[in-house]
Short mmCIF file of C-alpha atoms in Angstrom, two decimals:
data_model
loop_
_atom_site.label_atom_id
_atom_site.label_comp_id
_atom_site.label_asym_id
_atom_site.label_seq_id
_atom_site.Cartn_x
_atom_site.Cartn_y
_atom_site.Cartn_z
CA MET A 1 144.39 279.64 107.02
CA LYS A 2 142.68 276.23 107.23
CA PHE A 3 144.09 275.80 110.70
CA LEU A 4 142.56 279.11 111.81
CA ILE A 5 139.14 278.14 110.45
CA ILE A 6 139.23 274.71 112.09
CA PHE A 7 140.48 276.22 115.35
CA SER A 8 137.68 278.81 115.27
CA ILE A 9 135.06 276.13 114.71
CA ILE A 10 136.40 274.05 117.57
CA ILE A 11 136.43 277.07 119.89
CA PHE A 12 132.88 277.95 118.80
CA LEU A 13 131.64 274.40 119.46
CA PHE A 14 133.39 274.16 122.80
CA PHE A 15 132.24 277.43 124.24
CA SER A 16 128.84 277.91 122.67
CA GLU A 17 125.75 277.46 124.82
CA ASP A 18 122.08 277.50 124.07
CA SER A 19 120.70 280.99 123.87
CA PHE A 20 117.33 281.77 125.43
CA SER A 21 116.77 285.26 124.11
CA GLU A 22 113.41 286.71 123.15
CA VAL A 23 112.28 286.36 119.56
CA TYR A 24 109.74 288.71 118.02
CA LYS A 25 107.50 288.09 115.03
CA TRP A 26 105.63 290.65 112.96
CA THR A 27 103.96 290.88 109.56
CA ASP A 28 104.43 293.85 107.23
CA GLU A 29 101.74 295.39 104.97
CA LYS A 30 102.63 292.97 102.13
CA GLY A 31 101.94 289.99 104.40
CA VAL A 32 105.60 289.01 104.74
CA ILE A 33 106.42 287.51 108.15
CA HIS A 34 109.61 288.78 109.83
CA PHE A 35 111.52 287.60 112.89
CA SER A 36 114.01 289.43 115.09
CA ASP A 37 115.70 288.95 118.42
CA ASP A 38 116.15 292.71 118.86
CA PHE A 39 112.99 294.72 119.47
CA THR A 40 114.70 297.95 118.42
CA THR A 41 115.22 296.64 114.87
CA ILE A 42 111.47 296.30 114.34
CA PRO A 43 110.07 299.27 112.41
CA GLU A 44 108.09 301.61 114.69
CA LYS A 45 104.76 301.11 112.89
CA TYR A 46 104.84 297.30 113.44
CA ARG A 47 105.90 297.27 117.09
CA SER A 48 102.34 297.36 118.41
CA LYS A 49 101.48 294.27 116.32
CA THR A 50 104.61 292.35 117.33
CA GLU A 51 104.20 288.92 118.85
CA LYS A 52 106.73 287.68 121.40
CA MET A 53 107.62 284.05 120.76
CA GLY A 54 109.08 281.41 123.01
CA PHE A 55 110.81 278.23 122.06
CA PRO A 56 110.00 274.88 123.61
CA ILE A 57 112.71 273.89 126.01
CA GLU A 58 113.89 270.32 125.99
CA GLU A 59 112.85 268.27 129.04
CA GLY A 60 116.33 268.12 130.54
CA LYS A 61 117.04 271.79 129.86
CA LYS A 62 113.87 272.89 131.66
CA GLU A 63 115.01 271.09 134.79
CA GLU A 64 118.47 272.67 134.46
CA LEU A 65 116.98 276.15 134.16
CA THR A 66 114.58 275.81 137.07
CA GLY A 67 117.07 273.93 139.21
CA ARG A 68 114.42 271.28 139.96
CA LYS A 69 114.82 267.69 138.98
CA LYS A 70 111.84 265.40 138.54
CA ASP A 71 113.67 262.10 139.04
CA ASN A 72 111.14 261.11 141.68
CA ASP A 73 108.32 261.31 139.13
CA ARG A 74 109.77 258.64 136.83
CA ASP A 75 111.08 255.11 137.06
CA ARG A 76 114.44 254.01 135.63
CA LEU A 77 112.96 253.79 132.13
CA GLY A 78 111.33 257.22 132.33
CA ARG A 79 107.81 255.91 132.90
CA GLY A 80 105.69 257.80 135.39
CA GLU A 81 102.75 257.26 137.69
CA GLU A 82 100.27 257.28 134.79
CA TYR A 83 101.95 254.28 133.16
CA TRP A 84 102.02 252.19 136.34
CA ARG A 85 98.47 253.07 137.41
CA GLY A 86 97.26 252.30 133.87
CA ARG A 87 98.98 248.93 133.92
CA VAL A 88 97.43 248.00 137.27
CA GLU A 89 94.01 249.24 136.12
CA GLU A 90 94.26 247.14 132.95
CA TRP A 91 94.89 243.96 134.94
CA LYS A 92 92.19 244.81 137.48
CA ASN A 93 89.73 245.15 134.59
CA LYS A 94 90.85 241.82 133.11
CA LYS A 95 90.38 240.18 136.49
CA LYS A 96 86.94 241.71 136.99
CA LEU A 97 85.75 240.68 133.50
CA ALA A 98 87.01 237.13 134.02
CA GLU A 99 85.23 236.90 137.40
CA GLU A 100 81.97 238.21 135.96
CA ARG A 101 82.09 235.89 132.94
CA LEU A 102 83.02 232.93 135.15
CA GLU A 103 79.98 233.58 137.35
CA GLU A 104 77.71 233.75 134.29
CA LEU A 105 79.07 230.44 133.04
CA ARG A 106 78.65 228.79 136.45
CA GLN A 107 74.98 229.75 136.46
CA LYS A 108 74.54 228.47 132.92
CA TYR A 109 76.37 225.23 133.81
CA ASN A 110 74.10 224.71 136.82
CA GLU A 111 70.99 225.33 134.70
CA LEU A 112 72.15 222.78 132.14
CA THR A 113 72.85 220.29 134.93
CA GLU A 114 69.31 220.69 136.24
CA LYS A 115 67.88 220.19 132.75
CA TYR A 116 70.13 217.17 132.25
CA ASN A 117 68.93 215.58 135.51
CA GLU A 118 65.27 216.24 134.68
CA SER A 119 65.49 214.95 131.12
CA LYS A 120 64.45 211.38 130.27
CA SER A 121 65.45 211.55 126.61
CA TRP A 122 68.82 210.10 125.71
CA GLY A 123 69.25 212.54 122.75
CA VAL A 124 68.43 215.64 124.86
CA ARG A 125 70.72 214.46 127.65
CA ASN A 126 73.55 213.96 125.16
CA THR A 127 73.08 217.50 123.76
CA LEU A 128 72.96 218.99 127.28
CA LYS A 129 76.12 217.09 128.26
CA GLN A 130 77.98 218.44 125.21
CA GLN A 131 76.88 222.00 126.06
CA ARG A 132 78.02 221.52 129.68
CA ASP A 133 81.37 220.15 128.54
CA GLN A 134 81.87 223.16 126.28
CA ILE A 135 81.03 225.54 129.15
CA LYS A 136 83.40 223.61 131.41
CA ILE A 137 86.24 224.14 128.92
CA GLU A 138 85.50 227.87 128.77
CA MET A 139 85.32 228.03 132.58
CA ASP A 140 88.73 226.38 132.85
CA GLN A 141 90.17 228.94 130.42
CA LEU A 142 88.67 231.78 132.46
CA LYS A 143 90.11 230.30 135.66
CA ASP A 144 93.54 230.38 134.02
CA GLN A 145 93.01 234.01 132.97
CA LEU A 146 91.89 234.86 136.49
CA GLU A 147 95.00 233.25 137.97
CA GLU A 148 97.20 235.16 135.54
CA ALA A 149 95.53 238.46 136.48
CA LYS A 150 95.96 237.72 140.20
CA ALA A 151 99.63 236.83 139.67
CA MET A 152 100.22 240.04 137.73
CA LEU A 153 98.57 242.22 140.36
CA GLU A 154 99.97 240.50 143.44
CA ARG A 155 103.44 239.50 142.31
CA LYS A 156 104.68 240.37 138.83
CA ILE A 157 103.80 244.08 138.61
CA PRO A 158 105.10 244.82 142.14
CA GLU A 159 108.34 242.97 141.36
CA GLU A 160 108.75 244.86 138.10
CA ALA A 161 107.99 248.17 139.81
CA GLU A 162 110.61 247.46 142.44
CA LEU A 163 113.15 246.48 139.78
CA TYR A 164 112.59 249.74 137.86
CA LYS A 165 112.37 251.88 141.02
CA ALA A 166 108.76 252.99 140.56
CA LYS A 167 107.05 254.40 143.62
CA PRO A 168 105.11 251.71 145.49
CA GLU A 169 102.00 253.91 145.77
CA TRP A 170 101.73 253.98 141.96
CA ILE A 171 100.74 250.33 141.88
CA LYS A 172 98.15 250.31 144.65
#
């Protein structure tokens, strides 16, 4: 007997497939919700109020059913065009912000240099020199950030995209 049950379960598991039949939902006069996969089992008075329901199909199953694969829309890790364009956009924004801030600091540095050259007071000149030195440090940090952004956009992201088989037009 146990053997027959185990054998039946194995046969059921081996030969069962997902079913994509229609499912109907209706509510009776007491407010109880009912479900059925056979429209003829629904009482006549509720058939006009019946709602046909669908089930979400898993991503792979949808492709199987339609016969269309979307391998070309994803890289090896399943990331699509949106991911790659977002990544490039992020680094373009970082580069742009670094360039803008660097230009602001250059102007400020030049202004401080002019004030330094015009000043005759040793104390004022010392303060201006300290401010210039601080701006110089920040400018050097921004130059490093700018170089990193350029490297990401010109070399690292394209190399990574090639490695993961992303479409080249996604990173332009």
